[in-house]
Coordinates of C-alpha atoms and ligand atoms in Angstrom, one line a residue:
X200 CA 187.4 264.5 134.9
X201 CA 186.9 267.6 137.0
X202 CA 183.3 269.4 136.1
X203 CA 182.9 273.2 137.1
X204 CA 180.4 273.8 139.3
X205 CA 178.3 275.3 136.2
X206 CA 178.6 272.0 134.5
X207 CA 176.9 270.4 137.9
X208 CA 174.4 272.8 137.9
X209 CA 173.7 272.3 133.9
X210 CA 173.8 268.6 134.6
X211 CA 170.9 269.2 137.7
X212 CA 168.8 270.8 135.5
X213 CA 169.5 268.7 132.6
X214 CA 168.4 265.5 134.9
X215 CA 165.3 267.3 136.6
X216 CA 163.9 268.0 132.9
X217 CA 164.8 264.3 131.6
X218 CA 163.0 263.3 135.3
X219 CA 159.8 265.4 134.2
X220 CA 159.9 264.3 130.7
X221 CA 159.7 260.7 131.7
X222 CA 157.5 261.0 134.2
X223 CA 154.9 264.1 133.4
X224 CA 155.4 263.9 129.4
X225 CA 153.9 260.2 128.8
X226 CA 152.2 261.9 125.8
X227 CA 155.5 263.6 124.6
X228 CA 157.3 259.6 125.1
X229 CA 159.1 260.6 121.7
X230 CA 160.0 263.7 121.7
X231 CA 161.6 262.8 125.5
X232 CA 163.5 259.7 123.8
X233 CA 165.1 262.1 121.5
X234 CA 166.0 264.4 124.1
X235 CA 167.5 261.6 126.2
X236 CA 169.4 261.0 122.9
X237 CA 170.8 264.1 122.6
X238 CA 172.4 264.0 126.6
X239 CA 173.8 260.7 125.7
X240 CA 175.1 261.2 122.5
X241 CA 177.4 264.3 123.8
X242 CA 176.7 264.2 127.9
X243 CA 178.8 266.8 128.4
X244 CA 176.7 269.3 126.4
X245 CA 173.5 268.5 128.7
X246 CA 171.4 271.1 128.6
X247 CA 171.6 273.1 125.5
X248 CA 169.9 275.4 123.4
X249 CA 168.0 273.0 121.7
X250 CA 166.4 271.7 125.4
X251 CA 165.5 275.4 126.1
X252 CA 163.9 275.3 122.5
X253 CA 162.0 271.8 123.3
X254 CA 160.7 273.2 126.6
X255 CA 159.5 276.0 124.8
X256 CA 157.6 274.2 123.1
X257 CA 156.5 272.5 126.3
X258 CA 155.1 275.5 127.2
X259 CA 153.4 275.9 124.4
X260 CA 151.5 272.2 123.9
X261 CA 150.7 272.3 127.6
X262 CA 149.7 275.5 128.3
X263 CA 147.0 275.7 125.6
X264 CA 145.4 273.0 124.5
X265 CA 142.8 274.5 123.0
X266 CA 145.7 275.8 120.3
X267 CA 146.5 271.9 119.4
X268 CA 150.2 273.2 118.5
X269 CA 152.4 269.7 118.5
X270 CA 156.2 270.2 118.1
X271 CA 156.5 268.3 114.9
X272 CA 159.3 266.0 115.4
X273 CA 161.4 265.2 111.6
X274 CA 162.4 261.7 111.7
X275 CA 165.6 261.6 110.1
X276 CA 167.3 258.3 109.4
X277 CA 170.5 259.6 110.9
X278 CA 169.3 259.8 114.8
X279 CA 170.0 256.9 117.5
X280 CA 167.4 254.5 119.0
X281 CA 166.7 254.5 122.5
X282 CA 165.2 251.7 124.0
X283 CA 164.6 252.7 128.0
X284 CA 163.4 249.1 129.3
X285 CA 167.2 247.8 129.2
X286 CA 168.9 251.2 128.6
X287 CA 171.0 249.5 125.7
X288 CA 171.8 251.8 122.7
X289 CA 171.7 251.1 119.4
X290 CA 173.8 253.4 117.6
X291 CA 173.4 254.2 113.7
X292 CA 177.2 255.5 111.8
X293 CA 177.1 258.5 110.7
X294 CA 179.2 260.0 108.2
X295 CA 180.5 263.5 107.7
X296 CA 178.5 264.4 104.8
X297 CA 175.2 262.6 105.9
X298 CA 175.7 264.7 108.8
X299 CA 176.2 268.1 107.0
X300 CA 173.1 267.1 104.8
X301 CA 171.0 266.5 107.9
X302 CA 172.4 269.7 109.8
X303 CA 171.6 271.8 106.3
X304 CA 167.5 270.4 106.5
X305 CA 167.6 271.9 110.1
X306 CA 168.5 275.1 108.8
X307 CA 166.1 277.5 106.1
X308 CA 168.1 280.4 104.9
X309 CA 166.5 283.9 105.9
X310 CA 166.3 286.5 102.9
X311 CA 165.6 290.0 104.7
X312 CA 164.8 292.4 102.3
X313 CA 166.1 295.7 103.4
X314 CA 163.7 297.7 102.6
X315 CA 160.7 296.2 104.4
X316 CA 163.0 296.5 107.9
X317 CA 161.5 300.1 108.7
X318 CA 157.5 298.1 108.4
X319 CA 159.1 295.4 110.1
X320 CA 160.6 296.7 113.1
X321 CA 157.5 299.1 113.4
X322 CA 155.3 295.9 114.0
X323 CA 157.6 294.6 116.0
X324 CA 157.4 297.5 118.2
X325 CA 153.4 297.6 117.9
X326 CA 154.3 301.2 117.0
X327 CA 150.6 302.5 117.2
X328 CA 150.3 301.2 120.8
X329 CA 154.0 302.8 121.4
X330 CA 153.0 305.9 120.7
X331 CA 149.8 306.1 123.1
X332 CA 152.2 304.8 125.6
X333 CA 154.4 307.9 125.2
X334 CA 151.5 310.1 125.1
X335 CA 150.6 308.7 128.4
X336 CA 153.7 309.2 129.9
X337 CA 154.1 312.4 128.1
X338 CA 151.0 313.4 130.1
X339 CA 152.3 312.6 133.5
X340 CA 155.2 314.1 133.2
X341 CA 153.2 317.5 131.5
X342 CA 150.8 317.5 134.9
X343 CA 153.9 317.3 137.3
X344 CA 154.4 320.6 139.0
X345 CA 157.5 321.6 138.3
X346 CA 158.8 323.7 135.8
X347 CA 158.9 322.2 132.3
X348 CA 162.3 321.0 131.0
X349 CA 161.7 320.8 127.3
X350 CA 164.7 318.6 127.0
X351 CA 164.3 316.3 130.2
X352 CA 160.9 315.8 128.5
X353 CA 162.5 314.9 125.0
X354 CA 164.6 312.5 126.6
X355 CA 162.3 310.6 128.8
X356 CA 159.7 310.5 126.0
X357 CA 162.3 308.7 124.1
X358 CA 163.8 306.0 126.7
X359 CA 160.5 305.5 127.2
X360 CA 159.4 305.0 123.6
X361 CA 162.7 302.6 123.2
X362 CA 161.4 300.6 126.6
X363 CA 157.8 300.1 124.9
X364 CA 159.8 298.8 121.7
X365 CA 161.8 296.3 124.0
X366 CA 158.4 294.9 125.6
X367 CA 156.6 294.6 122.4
X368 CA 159.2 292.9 120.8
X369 CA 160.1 290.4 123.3
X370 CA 156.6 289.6 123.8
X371 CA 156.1 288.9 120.2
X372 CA 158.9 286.9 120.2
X373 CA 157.6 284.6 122.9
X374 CA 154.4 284.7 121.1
X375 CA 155.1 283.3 117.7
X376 CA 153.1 279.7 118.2
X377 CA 150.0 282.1 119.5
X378 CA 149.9 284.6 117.1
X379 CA 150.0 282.5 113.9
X380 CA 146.6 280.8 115.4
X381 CA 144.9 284.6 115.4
X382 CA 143.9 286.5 112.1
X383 CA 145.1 289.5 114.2
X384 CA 148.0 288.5 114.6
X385 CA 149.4 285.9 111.5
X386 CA 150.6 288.3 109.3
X387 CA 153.4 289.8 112.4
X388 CA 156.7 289.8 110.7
X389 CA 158.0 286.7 113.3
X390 CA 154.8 284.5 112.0
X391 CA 155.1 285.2 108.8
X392 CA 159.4 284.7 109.0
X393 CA 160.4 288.3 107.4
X394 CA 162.9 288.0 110.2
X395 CA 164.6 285.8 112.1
X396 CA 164.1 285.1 115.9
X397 CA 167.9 286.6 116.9
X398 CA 167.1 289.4 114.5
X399 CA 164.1 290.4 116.5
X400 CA 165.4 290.3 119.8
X401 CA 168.6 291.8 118.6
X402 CA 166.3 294.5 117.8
X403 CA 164.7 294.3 121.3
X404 CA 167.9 294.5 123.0
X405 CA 169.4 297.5 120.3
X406 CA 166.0 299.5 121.7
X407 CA 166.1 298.1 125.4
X408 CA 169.9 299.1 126.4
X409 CA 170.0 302.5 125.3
X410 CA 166.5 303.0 126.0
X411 CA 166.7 301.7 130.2
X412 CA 170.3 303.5 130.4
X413 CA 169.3 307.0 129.2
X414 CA 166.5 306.6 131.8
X415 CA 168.8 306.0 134.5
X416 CA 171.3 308.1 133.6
X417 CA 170.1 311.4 131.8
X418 CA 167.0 311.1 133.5
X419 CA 166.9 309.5 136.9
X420 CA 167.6 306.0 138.4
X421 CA 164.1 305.7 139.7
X422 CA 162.5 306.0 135.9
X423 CA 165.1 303.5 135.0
X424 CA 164.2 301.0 137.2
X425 CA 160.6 301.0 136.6
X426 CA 161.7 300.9 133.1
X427 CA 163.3 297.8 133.2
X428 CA 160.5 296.3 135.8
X429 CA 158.0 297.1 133.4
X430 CA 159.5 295.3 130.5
X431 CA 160.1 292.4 132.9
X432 CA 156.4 292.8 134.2
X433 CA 155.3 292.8 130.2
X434 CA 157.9 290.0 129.0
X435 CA 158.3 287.2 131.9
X436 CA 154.8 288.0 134.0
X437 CA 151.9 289.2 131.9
X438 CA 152.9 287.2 128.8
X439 CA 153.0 283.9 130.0
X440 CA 150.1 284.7 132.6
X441 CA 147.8 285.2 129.5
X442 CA 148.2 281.4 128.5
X443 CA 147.5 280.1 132.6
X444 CA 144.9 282.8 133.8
X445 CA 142.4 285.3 133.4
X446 CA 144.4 287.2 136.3
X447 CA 146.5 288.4 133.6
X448 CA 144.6 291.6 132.6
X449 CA 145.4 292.9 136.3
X450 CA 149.0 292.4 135.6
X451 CA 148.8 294.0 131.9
X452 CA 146.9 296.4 133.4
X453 CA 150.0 297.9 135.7
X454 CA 152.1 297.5 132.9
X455 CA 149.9 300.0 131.0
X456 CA 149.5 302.2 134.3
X457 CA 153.2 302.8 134.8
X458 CA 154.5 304.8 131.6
X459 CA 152.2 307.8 133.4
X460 CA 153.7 307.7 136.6
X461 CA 157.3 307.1 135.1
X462 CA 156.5 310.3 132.9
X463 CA 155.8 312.3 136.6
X464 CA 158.5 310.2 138.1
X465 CA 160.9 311.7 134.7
X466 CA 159.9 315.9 135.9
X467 CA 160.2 314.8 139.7
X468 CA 162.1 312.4 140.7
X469 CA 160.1 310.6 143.2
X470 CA 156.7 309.2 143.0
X471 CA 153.8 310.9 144.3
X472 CA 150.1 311.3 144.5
X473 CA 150.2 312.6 141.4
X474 CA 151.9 309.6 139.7
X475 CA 149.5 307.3 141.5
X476 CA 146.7 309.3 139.9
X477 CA 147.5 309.2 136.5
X478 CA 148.8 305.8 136.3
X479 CA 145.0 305.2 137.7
X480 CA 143.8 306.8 134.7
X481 CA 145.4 304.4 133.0
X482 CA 144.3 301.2 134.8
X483 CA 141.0 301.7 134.8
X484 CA 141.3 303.5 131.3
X485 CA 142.9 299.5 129.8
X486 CA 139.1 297.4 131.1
X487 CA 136.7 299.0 128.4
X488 CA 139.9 299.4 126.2
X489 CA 140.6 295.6 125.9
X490 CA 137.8 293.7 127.5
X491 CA 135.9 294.5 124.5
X492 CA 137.9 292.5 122.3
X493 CA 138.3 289.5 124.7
X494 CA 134.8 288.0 122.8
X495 CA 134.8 284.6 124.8
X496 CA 135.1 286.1 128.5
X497 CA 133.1 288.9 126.8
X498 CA 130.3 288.9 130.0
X499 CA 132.4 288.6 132.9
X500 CA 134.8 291.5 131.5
X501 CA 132.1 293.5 130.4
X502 CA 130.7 294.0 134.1
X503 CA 134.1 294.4 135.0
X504 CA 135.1 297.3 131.8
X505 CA 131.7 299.0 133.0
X506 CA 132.5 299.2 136.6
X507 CA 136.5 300.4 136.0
X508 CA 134.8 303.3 133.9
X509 CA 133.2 304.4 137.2
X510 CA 136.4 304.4 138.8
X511 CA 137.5 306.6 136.1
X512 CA 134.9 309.6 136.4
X513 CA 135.6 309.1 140.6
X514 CA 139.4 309.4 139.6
X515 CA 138.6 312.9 137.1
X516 CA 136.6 314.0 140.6
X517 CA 139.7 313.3 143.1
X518 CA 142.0 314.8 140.5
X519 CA 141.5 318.6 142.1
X520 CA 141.1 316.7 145.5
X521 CA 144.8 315.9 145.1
X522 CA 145.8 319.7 143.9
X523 CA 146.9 318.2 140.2
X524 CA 143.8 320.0 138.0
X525 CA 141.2 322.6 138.8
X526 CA 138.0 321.5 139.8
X527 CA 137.3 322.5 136.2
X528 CA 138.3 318.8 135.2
X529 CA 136.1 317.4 136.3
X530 CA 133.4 319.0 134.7
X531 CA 134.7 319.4 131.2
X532 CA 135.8 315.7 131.3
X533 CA 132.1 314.4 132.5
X534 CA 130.8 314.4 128.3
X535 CA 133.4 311.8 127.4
X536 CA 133.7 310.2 130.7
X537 CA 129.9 309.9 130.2
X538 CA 129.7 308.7 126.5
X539 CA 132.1 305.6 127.1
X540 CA 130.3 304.8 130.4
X541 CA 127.3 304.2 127.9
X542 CA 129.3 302.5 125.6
X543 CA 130.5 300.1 128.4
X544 CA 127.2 299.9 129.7
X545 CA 125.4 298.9 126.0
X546 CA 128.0 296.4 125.9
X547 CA 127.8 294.9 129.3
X548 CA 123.7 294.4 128.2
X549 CA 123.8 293.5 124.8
X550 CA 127.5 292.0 124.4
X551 CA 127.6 291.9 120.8
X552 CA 129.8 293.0 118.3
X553 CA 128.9 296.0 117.2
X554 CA 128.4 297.4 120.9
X555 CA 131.9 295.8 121.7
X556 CA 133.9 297.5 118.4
X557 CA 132.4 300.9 119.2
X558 CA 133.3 300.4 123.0
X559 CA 137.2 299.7 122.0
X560 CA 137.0 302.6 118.8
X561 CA 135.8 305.1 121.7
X562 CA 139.0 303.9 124.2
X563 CA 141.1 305.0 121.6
X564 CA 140.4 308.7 121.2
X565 CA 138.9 309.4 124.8
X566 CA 142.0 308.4 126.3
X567 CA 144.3 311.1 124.6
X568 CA 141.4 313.4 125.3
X569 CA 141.2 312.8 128.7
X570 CA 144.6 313.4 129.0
X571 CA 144.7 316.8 127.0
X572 CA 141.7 318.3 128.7
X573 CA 143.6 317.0 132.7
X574 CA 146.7 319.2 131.1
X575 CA 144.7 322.2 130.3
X576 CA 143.6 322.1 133.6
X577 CA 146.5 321.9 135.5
X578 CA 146.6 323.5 138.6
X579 CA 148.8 326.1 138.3
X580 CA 152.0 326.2 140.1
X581 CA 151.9 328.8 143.1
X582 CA 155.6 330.1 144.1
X583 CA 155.0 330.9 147.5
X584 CA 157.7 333.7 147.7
X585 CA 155.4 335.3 144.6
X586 CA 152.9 337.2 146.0
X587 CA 149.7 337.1 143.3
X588 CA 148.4 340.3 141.7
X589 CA 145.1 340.4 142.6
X590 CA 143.7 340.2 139.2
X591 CA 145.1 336.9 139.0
X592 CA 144.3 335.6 142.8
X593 CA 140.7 336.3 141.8
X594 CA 141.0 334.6 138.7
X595 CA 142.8 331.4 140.2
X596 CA 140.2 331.8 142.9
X597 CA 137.5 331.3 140.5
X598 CA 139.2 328.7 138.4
X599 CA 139.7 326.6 141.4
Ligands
HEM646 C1 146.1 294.7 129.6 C2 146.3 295.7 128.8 C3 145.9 295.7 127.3 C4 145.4 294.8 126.5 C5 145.0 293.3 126.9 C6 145.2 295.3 125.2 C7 144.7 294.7 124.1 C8 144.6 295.2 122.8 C9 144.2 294.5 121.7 C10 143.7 293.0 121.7 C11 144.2 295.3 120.6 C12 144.0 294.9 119.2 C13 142.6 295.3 118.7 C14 142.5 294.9 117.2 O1 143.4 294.7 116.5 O2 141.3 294.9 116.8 C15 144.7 296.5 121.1 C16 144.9 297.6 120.3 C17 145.4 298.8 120.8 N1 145.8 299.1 122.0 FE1 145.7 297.9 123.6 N2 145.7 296.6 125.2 C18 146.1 296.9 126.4 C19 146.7 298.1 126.9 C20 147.0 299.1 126.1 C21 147.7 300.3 126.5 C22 148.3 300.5 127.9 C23 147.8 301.1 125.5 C24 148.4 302.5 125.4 C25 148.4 303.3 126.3 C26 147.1 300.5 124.4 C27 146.9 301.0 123.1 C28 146.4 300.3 122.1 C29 146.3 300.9 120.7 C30 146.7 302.3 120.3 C31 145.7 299.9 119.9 C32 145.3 300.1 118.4 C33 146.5 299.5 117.7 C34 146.4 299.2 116.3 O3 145.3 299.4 115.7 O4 147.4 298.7 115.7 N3 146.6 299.3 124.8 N4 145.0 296.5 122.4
FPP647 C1 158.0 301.6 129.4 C2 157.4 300.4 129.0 C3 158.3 299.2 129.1 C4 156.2 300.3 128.5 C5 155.5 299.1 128.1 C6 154.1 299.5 127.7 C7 153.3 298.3 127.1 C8 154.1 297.3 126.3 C9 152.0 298.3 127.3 C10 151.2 297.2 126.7 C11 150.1 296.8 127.7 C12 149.5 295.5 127.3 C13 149.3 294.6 128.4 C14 149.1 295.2 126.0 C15 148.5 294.0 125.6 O1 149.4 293.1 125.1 P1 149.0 291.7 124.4 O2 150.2 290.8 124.4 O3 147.8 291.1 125.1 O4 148.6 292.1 122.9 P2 148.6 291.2 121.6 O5 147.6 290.1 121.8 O6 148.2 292.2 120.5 O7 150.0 290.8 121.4

């Protein structure tokens, strides 16, 4: 029979996983049996969604051990032996109805209740988080220097609202085994099954499409782009990273960083100093912000939120360096640069906590205030061909 290339390349796969199963999976022997069962069963359906669902799971049980979460396996009378010493196959009939009975236990009917969808897809989109996210970008795109184009902003705001809703959703998603381990986390609509799997990412995708194309299109191709790279960044680099490495909160870290720049990127079209410098806010901003919370790592990451808040209060200094704000930033922003450097640094000696909740509480108004007091500083725009009155050259004179 003639197979399509695809079928080849299905069947590659297919035997590289059976090939890791056997050989890297001893303690999974079962679970590899049955998947061996499936290919021969049906070979020309070899790699299916129910392989991409066992090596999920893979993921899962080898990742994170400390998690102890086992695929259960159901063993149903209807499935077929394998013995692999002699390869022979012993083969159980099964009839039409026993098979519709044992295809009706794999399959729990989902009762959405309408009214909950507006909570629902608000979790899903970690709508508290989504809405600094747009603040931030808000913010670069308020401290570009250009003139403001209330609907450009409108716009952008809101593809880049839908792209934080894609990326919070997907990662949840992917996160489902994880989650329902954490008490901050069970009660997330996917853990706690108020919807299904398809219905989440259909969400993701519903958000995600419209959200990346009116980036690209109404706004410009460049904010598109690092829309979609930063839900790919969020979804298929940081996400997984969390389970393998601590290296992960550098990657989260530019994920957080590059709503600000695509907000300057949104007024400008091209990324600048300016961009780099807000989105800097933002990195160092996310240390104190999370590390706080990250209890076991809690005194490597303090030393490391403490010292990312000093990069902060140099960042508020280069600010006017770099022409975006007066040197008045600067100054006005040294209180509440100052109070969560103390925060950081109580928590980097006593690492309890108390020290570590008010550390994370303070992240989560300074950084909206930092932002608001860099926009009422903005340097303001000269138009060279504008000759200044000279009430108002001495006055930017003095403000700068
Ligand atoms: C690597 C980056 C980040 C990590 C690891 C992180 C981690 C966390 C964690 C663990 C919480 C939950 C705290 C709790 O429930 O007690 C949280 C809350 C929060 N984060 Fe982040 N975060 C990161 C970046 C950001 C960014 C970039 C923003 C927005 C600009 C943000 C905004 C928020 C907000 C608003 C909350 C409070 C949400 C709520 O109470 O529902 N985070 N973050
Ligand atoms: C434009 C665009 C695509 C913006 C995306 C912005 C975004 C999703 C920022 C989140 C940053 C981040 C690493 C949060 C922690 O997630 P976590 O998975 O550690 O948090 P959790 O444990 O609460 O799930």
């Amino acid at each position: 029979m003639y197979k399509t290339p695809c079928c080849r390349l299905s069947g590659l796969v297919g035997l590289s996983v059976k090939r890791k199963l056997v050989l890297n999976v001893p303690q999974c022997n079962q679970t590899a049996r049955n998947l061996i069962q499936l290919h021969r069963r049906d070979p020309s359906n070899w790699l299916t969604y129910q392989h991409l669902i066992f090596l999920k799971r893979q993921y899962v049980t080898k990742n994170n051990s400390e998690l102890h979460q086992r695929a259960i396996l159901k063993h149903t009378p209807a499935l077929t032996l394998v013995d692999e010493q002699d390869d022979t196959i012993e083969r159980q009939v099964e009839t039409d109805q026993a098979k519709e009975a044992r295809l009706d236990r794999q399959w729990r009917q989902m009762k959405v209740n309408v009214a909950d969808l507006p909570d629902v897809y608000a979790k899903l989109a970690k709508i508290k988080l989504t809405a600094l996210v747009v603040t931030s970008a808000a913010a670069g795109f308020a401290m570009a220097p250009v003139p403001f184009d209330p609907l450009l902003f409108f716009v952008s705001s809101l593809g880049i609202g839908l792209a934080s809703c894609t990326a919070n959703s997907i990662n949840q998603y992917f996160e489902v085994p994880f989650d329902s381990n954490m008490n901050r986390t069970k009660n997330r609509p996917l853990v706690r099954g108020q919807v299904s799997p398809l219905h989440a990412v259909s969400f993701a995708l519903a958000c995600g499409i419209p959200g990346v194309a009116l980036l690209t299109l109404a706004v410009n191709p460049l904010t598109g782009f690092l829309g979609a790279l930063n839900i790919f960044l969020y979804t298929c680099c940081y996400t997984p990273l969390k389970r393998l490495s601590i290296s992960n909160t550098w990657v989260g870290a530019v994920v957080g960083a590059l709503p600000p720049a695509m907000g300057w990127t949104a007024a400008t079209g091209c990324l600048g100093q300016g961009a780099l410098l807000m989105g800097g806010f933002l990195y160092c901003w996310q240390f104190p912000h999370f590390n706080a919370l990250s209890w076991n790592l809690r005194e490597d990451y303090s030393r490391g939120g403490y010292r990312m808040i000093l990069g902060l209060i140099g960042l508020s200094t280069l600010a006017p360096v770099l022409d975006v704000t007066t040197w008045t930033f600067p100054v006005i922003s040294l209180p509440i640069n100052l109070y969560i450097s103390y925060l950081a640094f109580r928590f980097y000696r006593k690492g309890d906590r108390s020290s570590a909740r008010k550390l994370f509480f303070c992240s989560l108004w300074h950084l909206p205030m930092l932002l608001l007091l860099a926009f009422t500083c903005k340097k303001p725009r000269r138009d060279p061909e504008e000759p200044a009155p000279p009430a108002a050259s001495l006055a930017l004179a003095l403000q700068s």
